[in-house]
CSV table of C-alpha atoms in Angstrom, one decimal:
chain,number,residue,atom,x,y,z
A,10,UNK,CA,-35.9,51.6,0.2
A,11,UNK,CA,-34.4,48.6,1.9
A,12,UNK,CA,-31.0,48.7,3.5
A,13,UNK,CA,-28.7,46.0,4.7
A,14,UNK,CA,-28.7,45.6,8.4
A,15,UNK,CA,-25.3,45.6,10.0
A,16,UNK,CA,-23.7,43.9,13.0
A,17,UNK,CA,-20.4,45.1,14.3
A,18,UNK,CA,-19.8,47.0,11.1
A,19,UNK,CA,-20.5,44.0,8.9
A,20,UNK,CA,-23.1,43.7,6.2
A,21,UNK,CA,-26.2,41.5,6.6
A,22,UNK,CA,-24.6,38.7,4.7
A,23,UNK,CA,-21.5,38.8,7.0
A,24,UNK,CA,-23.9,38.7,10.0
A,25,UNK,CA,-25.6,35.6,8.7
A,26,UNK,CA,-22.2,34.0,8.1
A,27,UNK,CA,-21.0,34.8,11.6
A,28,UNK,CA,-24.1,33.5,13.1
A,29,UNK,CA,-23.7,30.3,11.1
A,30,UNK,CA,-20.1,30.0,12.2
A,31,UNK,CA,-21.4,29.7,15.8
A,32,UNK,CA,-23.5,26.6,14.9
A,33,UNK,CA,-22.1,23.1,15.1
A,34,UNK,CA,-23.2,22.3,11.5
A,35,UNK,CA,-21.4,25.1,9.7
A,36,UNK,CA,-17.8,24.0,10.1
A,37,UNK,CA,-18.6,20.3,9.5
A,38,UNK,CA,-20.4,21.3,6.3
A,39,UNK,CA,-17.5,23.3,5.0
A,40,UNK,CA,-15.1,20.6,6.1
A,41,UNK,CA,-17.1,17.9,4.4
A,42,UNK,CA,-17.4,19.9,1.2
A,43,UNK,CA,-13.6,20.5,1.2
A,44,UNK,CA,-12.8,16.8,1.8
A,45,UNK,CA,-15.2,15.7,-1.0
A,46,UNK,CA,-13.7,18.2,-3.4
A,47,UNK,CA,-10.1,17.2,-2.6
A,48,UNK,CA,-10.9,13.5,-3.1
A,49,UNK,CA,-12.7,14.3,-6.3
A,50,UNK,CA,-9.6,16.1,-7.6
A,51,UNK,CA,-7.5,13.1,-6.5
A,52,UNK,CA,-9.9,11.0,-8.6
A,53,UNK,CA,-7.9,8.2,-10.1
A,54,UNK,CA,-5.8,7.9,-6.9
A,55,UNK,CA,-8.8,6.2,-5.4
A,56,UNK,CA,-8.7,3.5,-8.2
A,57,UNK,CA,-5.2,2.1,-7.6
A,58,UNK,CA,-6.4,-1.0,-5.9
A,59,UNK,CA,-6.9,-4.2,-8.0
A,60,UNK,CA,-9.8,-5.3,-5.8
A,61,UNK,CA,-12.0,-2.4,-7.0
A,62,UNK,CA,-12.2,-4.2,-10.3
A,63,UNK,CA,-13.6,-7.5,-9.1
A,64,UNK,CA,-15.9,-5.7,-6.6
A,65,UNK,CA,-17.5,-3.9,-9.6
A,66,UNK,CA,-17.7,-7.2,-11.5
A,67,UNK,CA,-19.4,-8.8,-8.5
A,68,UNK,CA,-21.9,-6.0,-8.3
A,69,UNK,CA,-22.7,-6.3,-12.0
A,70,UNK,CA,-23.2,-10.0,-11.6
A,71,UNK,CA,-25.7,-9.4,-8.7
A,72,UNK,CA,-27.6,-6.8,-10.7
A,73,UNK,CA,-27.7,-9.0,-13.9
A,74,UNK,CA,-28.8,-12.1,-12.0
A,75,UNK,CA,-30.9,-10.3,-9.4
A,76,UNK,CA,-29.4,-12.6,-6.7
A,77,UNK,CA,-26.5,-12.7,-4.4
A,78,UNK,CA,-24.2,-15.6,-5.3
A,79,UNK,CA,-23.7,-18.4,-2.8
A,80,UNK,CA,-20.9,-20.0,-4.8
A,81,UNK,CA,-18.0,-18.6,-6.8
A,82,UNK,CA,-19.0,-17.6,-10.4
A,83,UNK,CA,-15.7,-16.1,-11.4
A,84,UNK,CA,-12.5,-18.2,-11.0
A,85,UNK,CA,-11.9,-21.6,-12.7
A,86,UNK,CA,-9.9,-23.0,-9.7
A,87,UNK,CA,-12.8,-22.6,-7.2
A,88,UNK,CA,-15.7,-22.3,-9.6
A,89,UNK,CA,-18.8,-23.5,-7.7
A,90,UNK,CA,-17.2,-23.5,-4.3
A,91,UNK,CA,-18.9,-21.8,-1.4
A,92,UNK,CA,-18.4,-18.1,-1.3
A,93,UNK,CA,-19.7,-15.5,1.1
A,94,UNK,CA,-19.8,-12.1,-0.7
A,95,UNK,CA,-20.4,-10.2,2.6
A,96,UNK,CA,-19.9,-6.8,0.8
A,97,UNK,CA,-22.7,-7.4,-1.7
A,98,UNK,CA,-24.6,-4.2,-1.1
A,99,UNK,CA,-21.4,-2.1,-1.5
A,100,UNK,CA,-20.6,-4.0,-4.7
A,101,UNK,CA,-24.0,-3.2,-6.1
A,102,UNK,CA,-23.5,0.5,-5.3
A,103,UNK,CA,-20.0,0.5,-6.9
A,104,UNK,CA,-21.3,-1.4,-10.0
A,105,UNK,CA,-24.3,0.9,-10.4
A,106,UNK,CA,-22.2,4.1,-10.0
A,107,UNK,CA,-19.7,2.7,-12.6
A,108,UNK,CA,-22.5,1.9,-15.0
A,109,UNK,CA,-23.9,5.4,-14.5
A,110,UNK,CA,-20.8,7.6,-14.5
A,111,UNK,CA,-17.9,5.4,-15.6
A,112,UNK,CA,-14.9,5.5,-13.3
A,113,UNK,CA,-16.1,8.8,-11.9
A,114,UNK,CA,-18.9,6.8,-10.2
A,115,UNK,CA,-16.8,4.8,-7.7
A,116,UNK,CA,-14.7,7.9,-7.1
A,117,UNK,CA,-17.9,9.9,-6.3
A,118,UNK,CA,-19.2,7.2,-3.9
A,119,UNK,CA,-15.9,6.9,-2.1
A,120,UNK,CA,-15.4,10.7,-1.8
A,121,UNK,CA,-18.9,11.2,-0.5
A,122,UNK,CA,-18.7,8.4,2.1
A,123,UNK,CA,-15.3,9.7,3.4
A,124,UNK,CA,-16.5,13.2,3.5
A,125,UNK,CA,-19.7,12.2,5.4
A,126,UNK,CA,-17.7,10.1,7.9
A,127,UNK,CA,-15.4,13.0,8.7
A,128,UNK,CA,-18.3,15.5,8.8
A,129,UNK,CA,-20.2,13.5,11.3
A,130,UNK,CA,-17.1,13.0,13.4
A,131,UNK,CA,-16.3,16.7,13.4
A,132,UNK,CA,-19.8,17.6,14.3
A,133,UNK,CA,-19.6,15.2,17.3
A,134,UNK,CA,-16.3,16.6,18.5
A,135,UNK,CA,-17.6,20.2,18.4
A,136,UNK,CA,-19.9,19.2,21.2
A,137,UNK,CA,-16.9,19.1,23.5
A,138,UNK,CA,-13.9,21.1,22.1
A,139,UNK,CA,-13.2,24.2,20.2
A,140,UNK,CA,-13.2,24.2,16.4
A,141,UNK,CA,-9.4,24.5,16.0
A,142,UNK,CA,-8.9,21.4,18.2
A,143,UNK,CA,-11.7,19.5,16.5
A,144,UNK,CA,-10.2,20.3,13.1
A,145,UNK,CA,-6.8,19.0,14.3
A,146,UNK,CA,-8.4,15.7,15.5
A,147,UNK,CA,-10.2,15.2,12.2
A,148,UNK,CA,-7.0,15.9,10.3
A,149,UNK,CA,-5.3,13.2,12.2
A,150,UNK,CA,-8.2,10.9,11.4
A,151,UNK,CA,-7.8,11.7,7.7
A,152,UNK,CA,-4.2,10.7,7.9
A,153,UNK,CA,-5.1,7.3,9.3
A,154,UNK,CA,-7.6,6.8,6.5
A,155,UNK,CA,-5.2,7.9,3.7
A,156,UNK,CA,-3.3,4.6,3.3
A,157,UNK,CA,-6.5,2.6,2.9
A,158,UNK,CA,-8.5,5.3,1.0
A,159,UNK,CA,-9.5,3.5,-2.1
A,160,UNK,CA,-12.8,2.8,-3.9
A,161,UNK,CA,-13.7,-0.4,-2.0
A,162,UNK,CA,-16.6,-1.4,0.2
A,163,UNK,CA,-14.9,-0.6,3.5
A,164,UNK,CA,-14.9,3.1,2.7
A,165,UNK,CA,-18.7,3.0,2.3
A,166,UNK,CA,-19.0,1.6,5.8
A,167,UNK,CA,-17.1,4.5,7.4
A,168,UNK,CA,-20.0,6.9,7.8
A,169,UNK,CA,-22.2,4.2,9.3
A,170,UNK,CA,-19.4,3.2,11.7
A,171,UNK,CA,-19.1,6.8,12.9
A,172,UNK,CA,-22.8,7.4,13.2
A,173,UNK,CA,-23.2,4.1,15.1
A,174,UNK,CA,-20.4,4.9,17.6
A,175,UNK,CA,-21.3,8.5,18.1
A,176,UNK,CA,-24.9,7.7,18.9
A,177,UNK,CA,-24.0,4.9,21.3
A,178,UNK,CA,-21.6,7.3,23.1
A,179,UNK,CA,-24.3,10.0,23.3
A,180,UNK,CA,-26.7,7.4,24.7
A,181,UNK,CA,-24.2,6.7,27.4
A,182,UNK,CA,-23.6,10.4,28.1
A,183,UNK,CA,-27.4,10.9,28.6
A,184,UNK,CA,-27.8,7.7,30.6
A,185,UNK,CA,-30.4,6.2,28.2
A,186,UNK,CA,-30.9,3.3,25.9
A,187,UNK,CA,-29.7,3.8,22.3
A,188,UNK,CA,-32.4,4.8,19.8
A,189,UNK,CA,-33.9,1.9,17.9
A,190,UNK,CA,-33.4,3.7,14.6
A,191,UNK,CA,-29.7,2.7,15.0
A,192,UNK,CA,-30.8,-0.8,14.1
A,193,UNK,CA,-31.3,0.4,10.5
A,194,UNK,CA,-27.7,1.6,10.6
A,195,UNK,CA,-26.6,-1.8,11.7
A,196,UNK,CA,-28.7,-3.5,9.0
A,197,UNK,CA,-27.1,-1.4,6.3
A,198,UNK,CA,-23.6,-1.8,7.8
A,199,UNK,CA,-24.0,-5.6,8.0
A,200,UNK,CA,-24.8,-5.7,4.2
A,201,UNK,CA,-22.0,-3.3,3.3
A,202,UNK,CA,-19.0,-4.7,5.0
A,203,UNK,CA,-17.8,-7.3,7.5
A,204,UNK,CA,-16.6,-4.7,10.0
A,205,UNK,CA,-20.2,-4.5,11.4
A,206,UNK,CA,-19.1,-7.1,13.9
A,207,UNK,CA,-16.9,-4.4,15.5
A,208,UNK,CA,-20.1,-2.3,15.9
A,209,UNK,CA,-21.7,-5.2,17.8
A,210,UNK,CA,-18.6,-5.4,20.0
A,211,UNK,CA,-18.7,-1.6,20.8
A,212,UNK,CA,-22.3,-1.8,21.7
A,213,UNK,CA,-21.6,-4.7,24.1
A,214,UNK,CA,-18.6,-2.9,25.7
A,215,UNK,CA,-20.7,0.3,26.3
A,216,UNK,CA,-23.5,-1.8,27.7
A,217,UNK,CA,-21.0,-3.3,30.2
A,218,UNK,CA,-19.8,0.2,31.0
A,219,UNK,CA,-23.4,1.3,31.7
A,220,UNK,CA,-24.0,-1.7,34.0
A,221,UNK,CA,-20.8,-1.3,35.9
A,222,UNK,CA,-20.9,2.5,36.4
A,223,UNK,CA,-24.6,3.5,36.7
A,224,UNK,CA,-26.3,3.7,40.1
A,225,UNK,CA,-29.1,1.4,38.9
A,226,UNK,CA,-27.2,-1.4,37.1
A,227,UNK,CA,-30.3,-3.6,36.7
A,228,UNK,CA,-32.2,-0.8,35.0
A,229,UNK,CA,-29.2,-0.3,32.6
A,230,UNK,CA,-29.1,-4.0,31.9
A,231,UNK,CA,-32.9,-4.0,31.1
A,232,UNK,CA,-32.4,-1.0,28.8
A,233,UNK,CA,-29.3,-2.3,26.9
A,234,UNK,CA,-30.0,-6.1,26.7
A,235,UNK,CA,-33.0,-5.8,24.2
A,236,UNK,CA,-31.0,-3.4,22.1
A,237,UNK,CA,-28.0,-5.7,22.0
A,238,UNK,CA,-30.2,-8.7,21.1
A,239,UNK,CA,-31.9,-6.7,18.3
A,240,UNK,CA,-28.5,-5.5,17.1
A,241,UNK,CA,-27.3,-9.1,16.6
A,242,UNK,CA,-30.6,-9.9,14.8
A,243,UNK,CA,-30.0,-6.9,12.5
A,244,UNK,CA,-26.5,-8.2,11.8
A,245,UNK,CA,-27.9,-11.6,10.8
A,246,UNK,CA,-30.4,-10.1,8.3
A,247,UNK,CA,-28.1,-10.5,5.3
A,248,UNK,CA,-28.2,-13.0,2.4
A,249,UNK,CA,-25.6,-15.0,4.4
A,250,UNK,CA,-27.2,-15.2,7.8
A,251,UNK,CA,-24.8,-16.8,10.4
A,252,UNK,CA,-22.1,-17.1,7.7
A,253,UNK,CA,-21.9,-13.3,7.5
A,254,UNK,CA,-21.6,-13.0,11.2
A,255,UNK,CA,-18.8,-15.6,11.3
A,256,UNK,CA,-17.0,-14.3,8.3
A,257,UNK,CA,-14.6,-12.0,10.2
A,258,UNK,CA,-13.5,-15.0,12.4
A,259,UNK,CA,-12.9,-17.0,9.2
A,260,UNK,CA,-10.6,-14.3,7.8
A,261,UNK,CA,-8.8,-13.7,11.1
A,262,UNK,CA,-8.0,-17.5,11.2
A,263,UNK,CA,-6.1,-17.4,7.9
A,264,UNK,CA,-2.7,-16.8,9.5
A,265,UNK,CA,-0.6,-17.5,6.4
A,266,UNK,CA,-2.6,-15.4,4.0
A,267,UNK,CA,-2.7,-12.4,6.4
A,268,UNK,CA,1.1,-12.6,6.7
A,269,UNK,CA,1.6,-12.2,2.9
A,270,UNK,CA,-1.0,-9.7,1.9
A,271,UNK,CA,0.2,-6.1,2.3
A,272,UNK,CA,-2.8,-4.5,4.0
A,273,UNK,CA,-3.0,-7.3,6.5
A,274,UNK,CA,0.6,-7.0,7.6
A,275,UNK,CA,1.5,-4.9,10.7
A,276,UNK,CA,2.6,-1.3,10.1
A,277,UNK,CA,6.2,-0.9,9.1
A,278,UNK,CA,7.6,1.5,11.6
A,279,UNK,CA,10.9,1.7,9.9
A,280,UNK,CA,9.0,4.3,7.8
A,281,UNK,CA,7.0,7.1,9.3
A,282,UNK,CA,3.4,5.9,9.6
A,283,UNK,CA,0.3,8.1,10.0
A,284,UNK,CA,-0.8,6.0,12.9
A,285,UNK,CA,2.6,6.6,14.6
A,286,UNK,CA,1.9,10.4,14.4
A,287,UNK,CA,-1.6,9.8,15.7
A,288,UNK,CA,-0.4,7.7,18.7
A,289,UNK,CA,2.4,10.2,19.4
A,290,UNK,CA,0.2,13.2,19.6
A,291,UNK,CA,-2.5,11.5,21.7
A,292,UNK,CA,0.2,10.1,24.1
A,293,UNK,CA,1.8,13.5,24.4
A,294,UNK,CA,-1.5,15.1,25.2
A,295,UNK,CA,-2.5,12.5,27.7
A,296,UNK,CA,0.9,12.8,29.6
A,297,UNK,CA,1.2,16.5,29.3
A,298,UNK,CA,-2.4,17.4,30.4
A,299,UNK,CA,-2.8,14.4,32.6
A,300,UNK,CA,-6.2,13.4,31.2
A,301,UNK,CA,-8.3,11.0,33.3
A,302,UNK,CA,-10.4,8.5,31.4
A,303,UNK,CA,-13.1,5.9,32.2
A,304,UNK,CA,-11.6,2.4,32.6
A,305,UNK,CA,-13.8,0.9,29.9
A,306,UNK,CA,-12.9,3.6,27.4
A,307,UNK,CA,-9.2,2.9,28.0
A,308,UNK,CA,-9.8,-0.8,27.4
A,309,UNK,CA,-11.7,-0.1,24.2
A,310,UNK,CA,-9.0,2.1,22.9
A,311,UNK,CA,-6.3,-0.4,23.8
A,312,UNK,CA,-8.3,-2.9,21.7
A,313,UNK,CA,-8.3,-0.5,18.7
A,314,UNK,CA,-4.5,0.1,19.2
A,315,UNK,CA,-4.0,-3.7,19.2
A,316,UNK,CA,-5.9,-4.1,16.0
A,317,UNK,CA,-3.9,-1.3,14.4
A,318,UNK,CA,-0.6,-2.9,15.4
A,319,UNK,CA,-1.8,-6.2,14.1
A,320,UNK,CA,-2.7,-5.0,10.6
A,321,UNK,CA,-2.0,-1.7,8.9
A,322,UNK,CA,-5.6,-1.6,7.5
A,323,UNK,CA,-7.0,-1.2,11.0
A,324,UNK,CA,-5.5,2.2,11.5
A,325,UNK,CA,-8.7,3.7,10.1
A,326,UNK,CA,-10.6,2.2,13.0
A,327,UNK,CA,-8.4,3.9,15.5
A,328,UNK,CA,-8.6,7.2,13.8
A,329,UNK,CA,-12.4,7.2,13.3
A,330,UNK,CA,-13.6,5.7,16.6
A,331,UNK,CA,-11.1,6.6,19.3
A,332,UNK,CA,-11.9,10.3,19.3
A,333,UNK,CA,-15.6,9.5,19.6
A,334,UNK,CA,-15.0,7.2,22.6
A,335,UNK,CA,-12.6,9.6,24.4
A,336,UNK,CA,-13.8,13.1,23.7
A,337,UNK,CA,-16.7,13.2,26.2
A,338,UNK,CA,-14.1,12.8,28.9
A,339,UNK,CA,-11.1,14.5,27.3
A,340,UNK,CA,-13.1,17.6,26.0
A,341,UNK,CA,-13.9,19.2,29.3
A,342,UNK,CA,-10.4,18.5,30.6
A,343,UNK,CA,-8.9,20.0,27.5
A,344,UNK,CA,-11.0,23.1,27.8
A,345,UNK,CA,-10.0,23.6,31.4
A,346,UNK,CA,-6.3,23.0,30.7
A,347,UNK,CA,-5.9,25.5,27.9
A,348,UNK,CA,-6.3,29.1,29.0
A,349,UNK,CA,-7.1,31.3,27.3
A,350,UNK,CA,-9.0,29.0,25.0
A,351,UNK,CA,-7.8,29.0,21.5
A,352,UNK,CA,-10.9,29.7,19.4
A,353,UNK,CA,-11.4,29.8,15.7
A,354,UNK,CA,-12.6,33.4,15.2
A,355,UNK,CA,-12.5,34.7,11.6
A,356,UNK,CA,-13.2,38.2,10.4
A,357,UNK,CA,-16.3,38.6,8.2
A,358,UNK,CA,-14.3,39.1,5.0
A,359,UNK,CA,-12.1,36.0,5.7
A,360,UNK,CA,-15.2,34.0,6.6
A,361,UNK,CA,-16.9,35.1,3.4
A,362,UNK,CA,-13.8,34.2,1.3
A,363,UNK,CA,-13.5,30.8,3.0
A,364,UNK,CA,-17.1,30.0,2.3
A,365,UNK,CA,-16.9,31.1,-1.3
A,366,UNK,CA,-13.7,29.1,-1.8
A,367,UNK,CA,-15.3,25.9,-0.5
A,368,UNK,CA,-18.4,26.4,-2.7
A,369,UNK,CA,-16.1,27.0,-5.7
A,370,UNK,CA,-14.1,23.9,-5.0
A,371,UNK,CA,-17.3,21.8,-4.7
A,372,UNK,CA,-18.7,23.1,-8.0
A,373,UNK,CA,-15.4,22.5,-9.7
A,374,UNK,CA,-15.2,19.0,-8.4
A,375,UNK,CA,-18.7,18.3,-9.7
A,376,UNK,CA,-17.7,19.5,-13.1
A,377,UNK,CA,-14.6,17.4,-13.0
A,378,UNK,CA,-16.6,14.3,-12.1
A,379,UNK,CA,-19.2,15.0,-14.8
A,380,UNK,CA,-16.4,15.2,-17.4
A,381,UNK,CA,-15.3,11.7,-16.4
A,382,UNK,CA,-12.2,10.1,-15.0
A,383,UNK,CA,-9.7,7.9,-16.7
A,384,UNK,CA,-8.5,4.7,-15.0
A,385,UNK,CA,-4.9,4.8,-16.2
A,386,UNK,CA,-3.3,2.6,-13.5
A,387,UNK,CA,-1.6,0.1,-15.8
A,388,UNK,CA,0.1,-1.7,-12.9
A,389,UNK,CA,-3.2,-3.5,-12.2
A,390,UNK,CA,-4.5,-3.6,-15.7
A,391,UNK,CA,-2.3,-5.8,-18.0
A,392,UNK,CA,-4.4,-5.0,-21.0
A,393,UNK,CA,-1.8,-5.2,-23.6
A,394,UNK,CA,-0.4,-8.5,-22.3
A,395,UNK,CA,-3.8,-10.1,-22.2
A,396,UNK,CA,-4.7,-8.8,-25.7
A,397,UNK,CA,-1.5,-10.2,-27.1
A,398,UNK,CA,-2.1,-13.6,-25.4
A,399,UNK,CA,-5.6,-13.8,-26.8
A,400,UNK,CA,-4.4,-12.9,-30.3
A,401,UNK,CA,-1.7,-15.6,-30.0
A,402,UNK,CA,-4.2,-18.3,-29.2
A,403,UNK,CA,-4.3,-18.0,-25.5
A,404,UNK,CA,-7.4,-19.0,-23.6
A,405,UNK,CA,-8.6,-21.4,-21.0
A,406,UNK,CA,-7.0,-21.8,-17.6
A,407,UNK,CA,-4.4,-19.1,-16.9
A,408,UNK,CA,-1.6,-18.8,-14.3
A,409,UNK,CA,-1.8,-15.2,-13.2
A,410,UNK,CA,-0.3,-12.8,-10.7
A,411,UNK,CA,-2.4,-12.2,-7.6
A,412,UNK,CA,-2.8,-8.5,-8.5
A,413,UNK,CA,-4.0,-9.3,-12.0
A,414,UNK,CA,-7.0,-11.4,-10.8
A,415,UNK,CA,-9.3,-8.4,-10.4
A,416,UNK,CA,-8.7,-7.2,-13.9
A,417,UNK,CA,-9.2,-10.7,-15.3
A,418,UNK,CA,-12.6,-11.0,-13.6
A,419,UNK,CA,-13.5,-7.4,-14.7
A,420,UNK,CA,-12.6,-8.5,-18.3
A,421,UNK,CA,-14.7,-11.6,-18.2
A,422,UNK,CA,-11.7,-14.0,-17.9
A,423,UNK,CA,-11.7,-16.6,-15.1
A,424,UNK,CA,-8.5,-16.3,-13.0
A,425,UNK,CA,-6.6,-18.9,-11.1
A,426,UNK,CA,-6.6,-16.5,-8.1
A,427,UNK,CA,-7.7,-13.0,-7.2
A,428,UNK,CA,-8.1,-10.7,-4.2
A,429,UNK,CA,-10.9,-12.9,-2.6
A,430,UNK,CA,-8.4,-14.7,-0.3
A,431,UNK,CA,-11.3,-15.7,1.9
A,432,UNK,CA,-12.6,-17.9,-0.9
A,433,UNK,CA,-9.3,-19.6,-1.7
A,434,UNK,CA,-8.2,-20.2,1.9
A,435,UNK,CA,-4.8,-20.6,3.6
A,436,UNK,CA,-3.8,-23.9,1.9
A,437,UNK,CA,-4.4,-22.8,-1.6
A,438,UNK,CA,-2.8,-19.3,-1.1
A,439,UNK,CA,0.2,-21.0,0.4
A,440,UNK,CA,0.5,-23.3,-2.5
A,441,UNK,CA,0.0,-20.5,-5.0
A,442,UNK,CA,2.6,-18.3,-3.4
A,443,UNK,CA,5.1,-21.2,-3.4
A,444,UNK,CA,4.5,-21.7,-7.1
A,445,UNK,CA,4.6,-18.0,-7.9
A,446,UNK,CA,8.0,-17.7,-6.1
A,447,UNK,CA,9.5,-20.2,-8.6
A,448,UNK,CA,9.3,-23.5,-6.8
A,449,UNK,CA,9.6,-26.0,-9.7
A,450,UNK,CA,7.6,-28.8,-8.2
A,451,UNK,CA,4.8,-26.5,-7.0
A,452,UNK,CA,4.6,-24.9,-10.4
A,453,UNK,CA,4.5,-28.3,-12.2
A,454,UNK,CA,1.8,-29.7,-9.9
A,455,UNK,CA,-0.4,-26.6,-10.4
A,456,UNK,CA,0.1,-26.5,-14.2
A,457,UNK,CA,-0.8,-30.2,-14.5
A,458,UNK,CA,-3.7,-30.1,-12.1
A,459,UNK,CA,-5.4,-27.1,-13.6
A,460,UNK,CA,-4.2,-27.7,-17.2
A,461,UNK,CA,-2.8,-24.2,-17.5
A,462,UNK,CA,-2.7,-23.0,-21.1
A,463,UNK,CA,-1.3,-19.5,-20.7
A,464,UNK,CA,0.2,-17.2,-18.2
A,465,UNK,CA,0.2,-13.4,-17.4
A,466,UNK,CA,2.6,-12.4,-14.7
A,467,UNK,CA,4.3,-9.3,-13.3
A,468,UNK,CA,7.8,-8.8,-14.8
A,469,UNK,CA,9.5,-9.6,-11.5
A,470,UNK,CA,7.8,-12.9,-10.9
A,471,UNK,CA,10.3,-15.7,-10.2
A,472,UNK,CA,7.9,-18.2,-12.0
A,473,UNK,CA,8.7,-16.6,-15.3
A,474,UNK,CA,12.1,-18.3,-15.5
A,475,UNK,CA,10.6,-21.7,-15.0
A,476,UNK,CA,7.8,-21.1,-17.6
A,477,UNK,CA,10.4,-19.8,-20.1
A,478,UNK,CA,12.1,-23.1,-20.0
A,479,UNK,CA,9.0,-25.2,-20.6
A,480,UNK,CA,8.8,-26.9,-24.0
A,481,UNK,CA,6.0,-25.6,-26.3
A,482,UNK,CA,5.6,-22.3,-24.4
A,483,UNK,CA,6.5,-19.0,-26.0
A,484,UNK,CA,6.6,-15.5,-24.8
A,485,UNK,CA,4.1,-13.3,-26.7
A,486,UNK,CA,4.3,-10.0,-24.8
A,487,UNK,CA,6.6,-8.2,-22.4
A,488,UNK,CA,6.5,-4.7,-21.0
A,489,UNK,CA,6.9,-2.9,-17.7
A,490,UNK,CA,3.5,-4.1,-16.5
A,491,UNK,CA,3.2,-7.8,-17.5
A,492,UNK,CA,4.8,-10.7,-19.3
A,493,UNK,CA,2.5,-13.1,-21.2
A,494,UNK,CA,3.2,-16.7,-22.3
A,495,UNK,CA,1.1,-19.0,-24.4
A,496,UNK,CA,1.3,-22.8,-24.8
A,497,UNK,CA,1.4,-24.1,-28.4
A,498,UNK,CA,1.9,-22.7,-31.9
C-alpha cells in the first residue's frame, strides 16, 4: 500500500508546494494569475476609454480589407489624408477578440498582457531580492499602470517592453551581446505600438554603458553595434517603414494638442498621484540605505522620470522599466542592508490555501469572461442621442464632441474629429477646440466649410448655446450624456 511521503511533518502535496515556492517561477505564476483574475473581475472598467472603440473599428477595417490603410478611411474632415496607423497589429488583435468574445475579448487581451508584464517583471526581480520586496516593487508598478490601464494597444506592448528590457539588462550583467531572438520581440513591438522607439533608445544606452565600463571597449562595440543595427531594421519592418519610426517625433511636436488632451498633460500633484508614491518610496530607500548606482542607469532613470513629469501617461514606463534597470545594483545592497532578511515563508496549510484561492479566482474569472461583459459606459456612447438625430433626419457631416468620435466610427458614422489627434494635427485641433469652446466665428467658419448638418455634443459644451440660436436648427434629444441638434424640418 502506498503512503504519502512527509517532509517536516507535511504531506507529499505540501512538500511539492514548498519546493515550488523556492523556485523563481512559482510566485510570479501565482501573482500573474491573481492580476489576470482581478482585471477580469474589473472587466468593464478597462473599457472606459473612447479610443478603444475606434481601435476596434480600425482592426475590423484591416481584417475586412486585408490591408493596412495608408489614408484615413473614417472621418469626413480628413478622409483620404495620410494616416499612419502605427498600432495596426494591436488593433487587429482587439478587433479579432471582440468578434470572438464580444466585449470580453478586449478585456481578456488587456488583462492577459498586463498580467504577463508584471509576471515577467516579478520573475526578474526575484533574481536579486526576496519575494516580499519583489512583491512590493511590482505592487508599485501596478499602481503606476492603473491610471492608463484600459483596453488599448499600449497595454499589449507592456509585456514586450518588459521582456526586451530585462533581457538587455541580463546581457549587460553577463557581459555578452543580447540574444538575436530579441529582434523578434522588437519586430512585434514595432507593429503593436509606437513606444518601440524607447526600446531602441534603451538598447543604445546600454550599449554605451558597455563600451564605457568594460575592460575591452572595442570588443563591446563589436558585439553591440550589429545588434543595434538589426534592432533599427526590425523597427522599420512595419507597413509604414520610416514613417513608423518617425511617428513618435511627429506626436511629440504637437505642442498644442498635447497640452489639451488629458493623458498627455503633466501629472496633477495637487492630488495624490501613484507616481508620487513611487518616487517617494524609491527616494526614501535610496537616501536611507545609501544605494550606489552606475552612472548610466541613473541617467536612464532620470530620463524616465522626465517623461513621467512631462505626461501622466508615461508613469507606466517608469514603473515597468526602472526596477529592471536598477535592481541588479540595488538588490545586493538591499540584501546586505536588511538584517535579518525578511523572507516570505509560509506554512504548508497557508501555502496550500493561497494556491487554491488563486486557482479558484482564475477559474471564476474565466467563467465570468465566458458569460460576457456589458459595455455600459454611456459617457462615451451617445447611443440615444445619435438614434434620435437619425430618426429626425440627421445625417451627413456632424459636429461632434472629441470623446464621441470613437463611438461614431464604431457605429459606421464619419466624425469631424476623434481620438486620432496625430491625423488631424495641431492646427486643426486648435481650430476645433476654439469652435467647441463657443467661439462664434470659429464655429461659423467650421459649419460653413464642412457643411455641418447635425451635431452631437456633451451637455456642458459651450458650443450648444451658439447652435441653439441658429435658424433652422432644432434640438431633438437631451440627456445627461449628450445633446443632439439637427438642421431642417
